[in-house]
C-alpha cells in the first residue's frame, strides 16, 4: 500500500503499559499454572455493582423490552436525568457553577482524554511526571510537543507550576488525586495552577476520576477554585466511584466561559461528540444516575470504604517496615519506593516470582517513576491481607 500513516504512532511505546503487564502475567501463569496470583496491577474494581444500580438497570432493560418505553439513540450529550444528577453532585461538592448544560456524558474518562486533542491545535503540552500514561500517549499520537513538570519525593509528588515567564499558552494536564502516586493537591496548590493558567492563557485538563476517594479537606473538583471556569475542562468517571470499569460511563465538563480566539471550546467539543460519538446506552445512564441517588450513593461510598480499608492495611505494613510511600489515604493507590533501591521492573519480577503479586512498575508512569512501584487497593480484603503478610517478609 502506498498511503501515508500517522507516523506519530511510532513515537509511543509499542504496547500500552497495562497490556504489557497483562501479557507478562499471562506468561507467568502459563509457566506456573499452580501458583496463586494476587492482582494489584491495573486499577480495576472487583466488588459487584451496588443493588440500587443494578435495580435501576434492570428497570431500564424492562423499559427497553416494551414498545411504549423503548429508547433508541440516546441524546448525544447524555440524558437530562443524568446531566441533572451530575450537576447536583457538583453542587454537593462545592461547585454550583457546573450546570447540566455544560456536562457531556461519555463512555469514560479515558475516551475523553484521548479525544480532547481533536479540538485542540498544536499547543505546547505540560504534563506532570509521573502520571497516567494516556495523557502522554494521546498527545504523542497527535505529534504534540510535551514538557514535563517533575513530581518527586521532595515535592510530595505534587509539582508546582513552572516560572510563568516566557511560557507560551499551553495545555496542562493535572490529575488529583493523582494516578499513580495518590497525592492530592491542596486548595493552595491547585489555586497556583489555576492562576498560572489564567496568567499564561493556558488550558487545564483536570482529571478527577478518583475524586470520591478524598477524605481530607482537599478540592474535589477544579471548579472549587475561583477562576477555573475560565481556564479548565474537567473529566471524570463512574468507573472507580460506582464500579463501572466494565459498564463504561464518564463525563466531561466544558464551561461555556472557555474561549480561545473568540470561539467557545464547548462549540467544538459538542460538534466533535455529535459527529464521532453516538452516546451512552439508556441502561448504562440509568445505572449511573442511580449511583448518585440516596441509596445508590451510600452503597458506592460503602464500596469505596472497603477499598480504602485495603489501602490502610497496605499502608500500615509499609509504615512499619520504614518503606517510603505516598497515597493510600485519599486514593486507592499506594506508591512506594522499591526496597533495596532496585528498579520498578526488577521489583515487579521479584514479587511476582516470590509472592505471586502483580503490581505496576513506576517506570510505566514516567521517568520520575523509576525505582517506584504502584499497588492498587481494588482487590478483595482477603487477598490484600495475604499480600500484606507477604510484604512483611520483604
Ligand atoms: C490504572 O490502573 O491506572 C487505571 O485503571 C487505568 C484506567 O483507568 O484506564
Short mmCIF file of C-alpha atoms and ligand atoms in Angstrom, two decimals:
data_model
loop_
_atom_site.label_atom_id
_atom_site.label_comp_id
_atom_site.label_asym_id
_atom_site.label_seq_id
_atom_site.Cartn_x
_atom_site.Cartn_y
_atom_site.Cartn_z
CA UNK A 1 0.00 0.00 0.00
CA UNK A 2 1.21 3.50 -0.65
CA UNK A 3 -0.92 5.51 1.75
CA UNK A 4 0.72 7.59 4.44
CA UNK A 5 0.14 6.58 8.08
CA UNK A 6 0.13 8.78 11.15
CA UNK A 7 3.75 8.07 11.96
CA UNK A 8 3.43 9.85 15.29
CA UNK A 9 2.29 6.43 16.48
CA UNK A 10 5.94 5.42 16.17
CA UNK A 11 6.69 7.88 18.99
CA UNK A 12 4.73 5.93 21.61
CA UNK A 13 5.88 2.70 23.27
CA UNK A 14 4.92 -0.35 21.26
CA UNK A 15 2.46 -1.64 23.87
CA UNK A 16 0.22 0.15 26.35
CA UNK A 17 1.52 -0.23 29.93
CA UNK A 18 -1.34 -2.36 31.25
CA UNK A 19 -1.42 -4.57 28.14
CA UNK A 20 2.29 -5.20 28.64
CA UNK A 21 1.74 -6.19 32.27
CA UNK A 22 -1.20 -8.44 31.39
CA UNK A 23 1.00 -10.20 28.82
CA UNK A 24 3.79 -10.79 31.34
CA UNK A 25 1.31 -12.13 33.90
CA UNK A 26 -0.27 -14.49 31.35
CA UNK A 27 3.19 -15.86 30.56
CA UNK A 28 3.94 -16.34 34.26
CA UNK A 29 0.63 -18.12 34.73
CA UNK A 30 1.26 -20.44 31.79
CA UNK A 31 4.66 -21.33 33.20
CA UNK A 32 3.32 -21.68 36.76
CA UNK A 33 -0.24 -23.00 36.41
CA UNK A 34 -0.47 -23.91 40.12
CA UNK A 35 0.63 -20.57 41.55
CA UNK A 36 -1.99 -18.26 43.04
CA UNK A 37 -1.78 -14.71 41.68
CA UNK A 38 -2.77 -11.64 43.68
CA UNK A 39 -3.62 -8.88 41.20
CA UNK A 40 -2.66 -5.40 42.35
CA UNK A 41 -1.63 -4.08 38.94
CA UNK A 42 -4.32 -2.36 36.90
CA UNK A 43 -6.73 -0.24 38.94
CA UNK A 44 -9.76 -2.37 38.15
CA UNK A 45 -12.61 -2.64 40.64
CA UNK A 46 -13.61 -6.08 41.93
CA UNK A 47 -16.76 -5.53 44.01
CA UNK A 48 -20.04 -6.16 42.18
CA UNK A 49 -22.29 -3.26 41.21
CA UNK A 50 -24.37 -1.94 44.11
CA UNK A 51 -28.01 -3.13 44.30
CA UNK A 52 -29.55 0.29 43.65
CA UNK A 53 -27.59 0.49 40.40
CA UNK A 54 -28.48 -2.98 39.14
CA UNK A 55 -32.16 -2.40 40.07
CA UNK A 56 -32.18 0.79 38.01
CA UNK A 57 -30.50 -1.03 35.12
CA UNK A 58 -33.00 -3.94 35.37
CA UNK A 59 -35.84 -1.44 35.26
CA UNK A 60 -34.24 0.17 32.21
CA UNK A 61 -33.98 -3.22 30.50
CA UNK A 62 -37.70 -3.81 31.15
CA UNK A 63 -38.48 -0.44 29.60
CA UNK A 64 -36.38 -1.35 26.55
CA UNK A 65 -38.50 -4.52 26.17
CA UNK A 66 -41.73 -2.52 25.89
CA UNK A 67 -42.70 -0.62 22.75
CA UNK A 68 -44.13 2.25 24.80
CA UNK A 69 -40.93 2.89 26.76
CA UNK A 70 -38.27 1.69 24.31
CA UNK A 71 -35.28 4.04 23.78
CA UNK A 72 -33.32 4.32 20.55
CA UNK A 73 -30.31 6.60 20.06
CA UNK A 74 -29.56 8.41 23.29
CA UNK A 75 -29.27 12.22 23.29
CA UNK A 76 -25.74 12.97 22.06
CA UNK A 77 -24.58 14.69 25.27
CA UNK A 78 -26.43 12.47 27.74
CA UNK A 79 -29.98 12.15 29.09
CA UNK A 80 -31.17 15.17 31.07
CA UNK A 81 -31.80 12.97 34.13
CA UNK A 82 -28.10 12.04 34.27
CA UNK A 83 -26.77 15.52 33.47
CA UNK A 84 -29.03 16.88 36.24
CA UNK A 85 -27.80 14.23 38.70
CA UNK A 86 -24.14 15.01 37.91
CA UNK A 87 -24.80 18.74 38.27
CA UNK A 88 -26.46 18.11 41.67
CA UNK A 89 -23.36 16.16 42.70
CA UNK A 90 -21.21 19.18 41.82
CA UNK A 91 -23.46 21.35 43.99
CA UNK A 92 -22.84 18.95 46.87
CA UNK A 93 -19.07 19.15 46.46
CA UNK A 94 -18.98 22.94 46.34
CA UNK A 95 -19.16 23.71 42.62
CA UNK A 96 -22.64 25.05 41.80
CA UNK A 97 -21.33 26.62 38.58
CA UNK A 98 -21.37 23.18 36.93
CA UNK A 99 -24.84 23.32 35.39
CA UNK A 100 -26.31 20.39 33.41
CA UNK A 101 -25.82 22.10 30.03
CA UNK A 102 -22.00 22.08 30.29
CA UNK A 103 -21.80 18.37 31.18
CA UNK A 104 -21.11 15.97 28.30
CA UNK A 105 -21.76 12.31 29.18
CA UNK A 106 -19.42 9.80 27.57
CA UNK A 107 -18.29 6.19 27.76
CA UNK A 108 -15.46 7.02 30.16
CA UNK A 109 -12.63 9.34 31.11
CA UNK A 110 -10.03 7.51 29.03
CA UNK A 111 -12.01 8.05 25.80
CA UNK A 112 -12.48 11.74 26.51
CA UNK A 113 -8.81 12.17 27.39
CA UNK A 114 -7.90 10.53 24.11
CA UNK A 115 -10.45 12.54 22.12
CA UNK A 116 -9.89 16.04 23.51
CA UNK A 117 -6.74 16.64 21.41
CA UNK A 118 -9.13 16.53 18.37
CA UNK A 119 -10.41 20.01 19.22
CA UNK A 120 -7.07 21.49 20.29
CA UNK A 121 -4.47 22.94 17.95
CA UNK A 122 -0.75 22.44 18.04
CA UNK A 123 -0.09 23.89 21.50
CA UNK A 124 2.78 23.04 23.82
CA UNK A 125 1.65 20.48 26.38
CA UNK A 126 2.68 20.36 30.03
CA UNK A 127 2.29 17.04 31.84
CA UNK A 128 3.33 16.02 35.35
CA UNK A 129 5.73 13.11 35.63
CA UNK A 130 4.85 10.54 36.96
CA UNK A 131 1.28 10.34 35.70
CA UNK A 132 -1.37 8.20 33.96
CA UNK A 133 0.26 7.32 30.59
CA UNK A 134 -2.81 8.17 28.48
CA UNK A 135 -2.07 11.93 28.62
CA UNK A 136 1.39 11.47 27.14
CA UNK A 137 0.43 8.82 24.59
CA UNK A 138 -2.60 10.63 23.22
CA UNK A 139 -0.57 13.81 22.72
CA UNK A 140 2.37 11.96 21.16
CA UNK A 141 -0.05 10.27 18.76
CA UNK A 142 -1.05 13.76 17.60
CA UNK A 143 2.53 14.95 17.29
CA UNK A 144 2.37 17.41 20.18
CA UNK A 145 5.47 18.72 21.94
CA UNK A 146 5.41 17.77 25.61
CA UNK A 147 7.33 19.22 28.52
CA UNK A 148 7.19 17.65 31.95
CA UNK A 149 6.87 19.06 35.45
CA UNK A 150 8.59 16.83 37.95
CA UNK A 151 6.80 15.05 40.76
CA UNK A 152 9.42 13.90 43.24
CA UNK A 153 9.79 12.81 46.86
CA UNK A 154 10.93 16.38 47.62
CA UNK A 155 7.65 17.97 46.46
CA UNK A 156 5.50 15.06 47.69
CA UNK A 157 4.77 14.24 44.04
CA UNK A 158 2.80 17.48 43.69
CA UNK A 159 4.70 19.55 41.12
CA UNK A 160 4.17 23.29 41.16
CA UNK A 161 3.71 25.37 38.01
CA UNK A 162 6.92 26.37 36.25
CA UNK A 163 8.04 30.02 36.35
CA UNK A 164 5.47 31.84 34.20
CA UNK A 165 7.91 33.95 32.22
CA UNK A 166 8.30 33.05 28.58
CA UNK A 167 5.68 30.30 28.78
CA UNK A 168 3.54 30.04 25.66
CA UNK A 169 -0.18 29.33 26.14
CA UNK A 170 -0.17 25.61 26.83
CA UNK A 171 -2.41 22.65 27.50
CA UNK A 172 -1.76 21.46 31.05
CA UNK A 173 -2.81 18.09 32.47
CA UNK A 174 -3.48 17.68 36.19
CA UNK A 175 -4.67 14.51 37.91
CA UNK A 176 -5.73 14.89 41.55
CA UNK A 177 -5.91 12.53 43.38
CA UNK A 178 -3.01 11.52 41.24
CA UNK A 179 -2.71 8.27 39.41
CA UNK A 180 -0.23 6.67 40.24
CA UNK A 181 1.05 8.48 43.36
CA UNK A 182 -2.22 9.07 45.24
CA UNK A 183 -1.02 12.63 46.00
CA UNK A 184 -3.80 15.25 46.15
CA UNK A 185 -3.44 18.99 45.61
CA UNK A 186 -4.44 21.30 48.44
CA UNK A 187 -6.59 24.37 47.74
CA UNK A 188 -3.41 26.49 47.63
CA UNK A 189 -1.63 24.06 45.31
CA UNK A 190 -4.49 23.94 42.83
CA UNK A 191 -5.03 27.70 43.03
CA UNK A 192 -1.41 28.16 41.95
CA UNK A 193 -2.10 26.11 38.80
CA UNK A 194 -5.33 27.98 38.03
CA UNK A 195 -3.57 31.33 38.44
CA UNK A 196 -0.72 30.11 36.25
CA UNK A 197 -3.16 29.03 33.54
CA UNK A 198 -5.05 32.33 33.67
CA UNK A 199 -1.82 34.34 33.53
CA UNK A 200 -0.31 32.39 30.62
CA UNK A 201 -3.55 31.96 28.64
CA UNK A 202 -3.36 28.19 29.09
CA UNK A 203 -5.97 25.46 29.35
CA UNK A 204 -6.02 22.93 32.22
CA UNK A 205 -7.41 19.46 31.61
CA UNK A 206 -8.25 18.27 35.11
CA UNK A 207 -8.73 14.54 35.67
CA UNK A 208 -10.95 13.96 38.71
CA UNK A 209 -11.53 10.23 38.24
CA UNK A 210 -10.52 9.47 41.86
CA UNK A 211 -12.44 12.34 43.50
CA UNK A 212 -14.66 10.05 45.56
CA UNK A 213 -11.62 8.74 47.47
CA UNK A 214 -10.82 12.12 49.01
CA UNK A 215 -11.45 12.13 52.74
CA UNK A 216 -9.23 15.05 53.81
CA UNK A 217 -10.06 18.72 53.26
CA UNK A 218 -8.83 18.96 49.65
CA UNK A 219 -10.54 20.12 46.45
CA UNK A 220 -12.83 17.51 44.89
CA UNK A 221 -13.17 19.47 41.66
CA UNK A 222 -11.17 22.21 40.00
CA UNK A 223 -14.33 24.33 39.91
CA UNK A 224 -13.98 24.88 43.66
CA UNK A 225 -11.07 27.15 42.71
CA UNK A 226 -12.00 30.73 41.68
CA UNK A 227 -11.27 31.42 38.02
CA UNK A 228 -11.28 27.75 36.96
CA UNK A 229 -14.38 28.21 34.75
CA UNK A 230 -12.22 30.45 32.55
CA UNK A 231 -9.31 28.04 32.13
CA UNK A 232 -10.27 24.42 32.89
CA UNK A 233 -12.02 21.41 31.46
CA UNK A 234 -12.74 18.62 33.95
CA UNK A 235 -13.01 14.93 33.12
CA UNK A 236 -14.49 12.39 35.50
CA UNK A 237 -15.84 8.90 35.58
CA UNK A 238 -18.18 6.40 37.18
CA UNK A 239 -15.50 3.69 36.85
CA UNK A 240 -13.84 3.89 40.23
CA UNK A 241 -16.73 5.53 42.10
CA UNK A 242 -19.59 3.27 41.02
CA UNK A 243 -17.64 0.22 39.84
CA UNK A 244 -18.26 0.98 36.14
CA UNK A 245 -14.91 -0.14 34.70
CA UNK A 246 -16.79 -2.79 32.72
CA UNK A 247 -20.03 -0.83 32.24
CA UNK A 248 -18.41 2.36 30.84
CA UNK A 249 -19.68 5.82 31.66
CA UNK A 250 -18.00 9.13 32.43
CA UNK A 251 -18.36 12.80 31.65
CA UNK A 252 -16.52 15.94 30.67
CA UNK A 253 -17.34 19.47 31.84
CA UNK A 254 -16.65 22.17 29.25
CA UNK A 255 -17.76 25.53 30.69
CA UNK A 256 -19.26 27.98 28.20
CA UNK A 257 -16.87 30.59 29.58
CA UNK A 258 -13.88 28.80 27.98
CA UNK A 259 -12.96 30.65 24.83
CA UNK A 260 -9.95 30.79 22.54
CA UNK A 261 -9.71 33.09 19.52
CA UNK A 262 -13.31 34.16 20.14
CA UNK A 263 -14.59 30.58 19.82
CA UNK A 264 -16.17 28.65 22.67
CA UNK A 265 -14.38 25.36 23.32
CA UNK A 266 -17.80 23.86 24.09
CA UNK A 267 -18.87 24.56 20.50
CA UNK A 268 -16.02 22.42 19.14
CA UNK A 269 -16.45 19.68 21.76
CA UNK A 270 -20.19 19.48 21.15
CA UNK A 271 -19.55 19.27 17.40
CA UNK A 272 -16.87 16.62 17.86
CA UNK A 273 -19.05 14.45 20.05
CA UNK A 274 -22.13 14.83 17.83
CA UNK A 275 -20.11 13.67 14.83
CA UNK A 276 -17.87 10.96 16.24
CA UNK A 277 -19.76 9.57 19.24
CA UNK A 278 -23.24 8.09 19.49
CA UNK A 279 -23.84 8.42 23.20
CA UNK A 280 -24.07 6.05 26.13
CA UNK A 281 -26.86 3.47 26.37
CA UNK A 282 -30.03 4.30 28.29
CA UNK A 283 -29.46 1.27 30.54
CA UNK A 284 -25.98 2.47 31.48
CA UNK A 285 -27.12 6.05 32.11
CA UNK A 286 -29.96 4.82 34.33
CA UNK A 287 -27.42 2.88 36.37
CA UNK A 288 -25.08 5.88 36.52
CA UNK A 289 -27.86 8.17 37.73
CA UNK A 290 -28.76 5.63 40.42
CA UNK A 291 -25.18 5.77 41.72
CA UNK A 292 -25.70 9.45 42.52
CA UNK A 293 -29.07 8.93 44.25
CA UNK A 294 -29.56 8.44 48.01
CA UNK A 295 -29.29 4.66 48.35
CA UNK A 296 -27.02 4.15 45.36
CA UNK A 297 -24.69 6.87 46.56
CA UNK A 298 -24.46 5.31 50.03
CA UNK A 299 -23.72 1.91 48.50
CA UNK A 300 -20.96 3.36 46.32
CA UNK A 301 -19.42 5.08 49.33
CA UNK A 302 -19.52 1.77 51.22
CA UNK A 303 -17.56 0.13 48.37
CA UNK A 304 -15.03 2.94 48.46
CA UNK A 305 -14.68 2.48 52.22
CA UNK A 306 -13.99 -1.22 51.57
CA UNK A 307 -11.17 -0.38 49.13
CA UNK A 308 -9.82 2.26 51.48
CA UNK A 309 -9.61 -0.33 54.28
CA UNK A 310 -7.38 -2.35 51.92
CA UNK A 311 -5.25 0.75 51.29
CA UNK A 312 -4.88 1.33 55.03
CA UNK A 313 -3.80 -2.28 55.61
CA UNK A 314 -1.08 -1.95 52.95
CA UNK A 315 -0.02 1.48 54.21
CA UNK A 316 0.38 0.09 57.74
CA UNK A 317 2.76 -2.61 56.53
CA UNK A 318 4.98 -0.16 54.64
CA UNK A 319 4.95 2.29 57.56
CA UNK A 320 6.02 -0.48 59.95
CA UNK A 321 8.78 -1.56 57.59
CA UNK A 322 10.03 2.01 57.12
CA UNK A 323 9.44 1.86 53.36
CA UNK A 324 8.72 5.29 51.86
CA UNK A 325 5.34 5.58 50.17
CA UNK A 326 2.67 8.12 49.23
CA UNK A 327 -1.06 7.64 48.67
CA UNK A 328 -3.41 5.23 50.37
CA UNK A 329 -5.33 7.97 52.20
CA UNK A 330 -7.29 9.89 49.53
CA UNK A 331 -6.65 7.31 46.87
CA UNK A 332 -6.86 3.60 46.06
CA UNK A 333 -3.17 3.61 45.13
CA UNK A 334 -0.03 3.11 47.20
CA UNK A 335 3.12 4.43 45.57
CA UNK A 336 6.21 3.00 47.20
CA UNK A 337 9.94 3.24 46.82
CA UNK A 338 11.25 -0.16 45.77
CA UNK A 339 13.17 -1.65 48.70
CA UNK A 340 16.90 -2.06 48.10
CA UNK A 341 16.94 0.77 45.54
CA UNK A 342 16.14 -1.61 42.70
CA UNK A 343 14.21 -0.58 39.57
CA UNK A 344 10.44 -0.96 39.29
CA UNK A 345 10.57 -3.71 36.66
CA UNK A 346 13.09 -5.65 38.75
CA UNK A 347 10.77 -5.36 41.76
CA UNK A 348 7.86 -6.42 39.54
CA UNK A 349 9.67 -9.63 38.54
CA UNK A 350 10.86 -10.25 42.07
CA UNK A 351 7.46 -10.05 43.82
CA UNK A 352 5.71 -11.91 41.00
CA UNK A 353 8.23 -14.72 41.31
CA UNK A 354 8.41 -14.78 45.13
CA UNK A 355 4.86 -13.87 46.16
CA UNK A 356 2.70 -14.18 43.03
CA UNK A 357 1.81 -10.49 43.47
CA UNK A 358 1.28 -8.28 40.43
CA UNK A 359 1.84 -4.54 40.71
CA UNK A 360 2.79 -1.76 38.32
CA UNK A 361 6.38 -0.55 37.90
CA UNK A 362 6.75 3.20 38.40
CA UNK A 363 8.74 3.44 35.16
CA UNK A 364 5.43 2.95 33.30
CA UNK A 365 4.26 6.34 34.54
CA UNK A 366 7.29 8.40 33.52
CA UNK A 367 10.98 8.92 34.21
CA UNK A 368 10.36 10.08 37.78
CA UNK A 369 8.64 6.78 38.47
CA UNK A 370 11.97 5.00 38.16
CA UNK A 371 12.59 2.87 41.25
CA UNK A 372 8.97 3.24 42.44
CA UNK A 373 6.07 0.83 42.35
CA UNK A 374 2.26 1.18 42.38
CA UNK A 375 -0.11 -1.17 44.19
CA UNK A 376 -3.88 -0.91 43.96
CA UNK A 377 -6.30 -1.44 46.81
CA UNK A 378 -9.09 -2.57 44.45
CA UNK A 379 -8.69 -6.26 45.27
CA UNK A 380 -10.55 -8.29 47.87
CA UNK A 381 -9.82 -7.69 51.56
CA UNK A 382 -8.72 -11.32 51.93
CA UNK A 383 -6.19 -11.07 49.10
CA UNK A 384 -4.96 -7.71 50.37
CA UNK A 385 -4.31 -9.25 53.79
CA UNK A 386 -2.47 -12.15 52.13
CA UNK A 387 -0.36 -9.61 50.24
CA UNK A 388 0.29 -7.70 53.46
CA UNK A 389 1.64 -10.84 55.16
CA UNK A 390 3.95 -11.44 52.20
CA UNK A 391 5.14 -7.82 52.09
CA UNK A 392 6.04 -8.10 55.78
CA UNK A 393 8.75 -10.57 54.74
CA UNK A 394 10.37 -8.18 52.25
C1 LIG B 1 -4.96 2.35 36.09
O1 LIG B 1 -4.70 1.25 36.56
O2 LIG B 1 -4.14 3.27 36.04
C2 LIG B 1 -6.31 2.56 35.55
O3 LIG B 1 -7.18 1.55 35.90
C3 LIG B 1 -6.27 2.63 34.11
C4 LIG B 1 -7.50 3.31 33.61
O4 LIG B 1 -8.29 3.85 34.37
O5 LIG B 1 -7.62 3.33 32.39
#
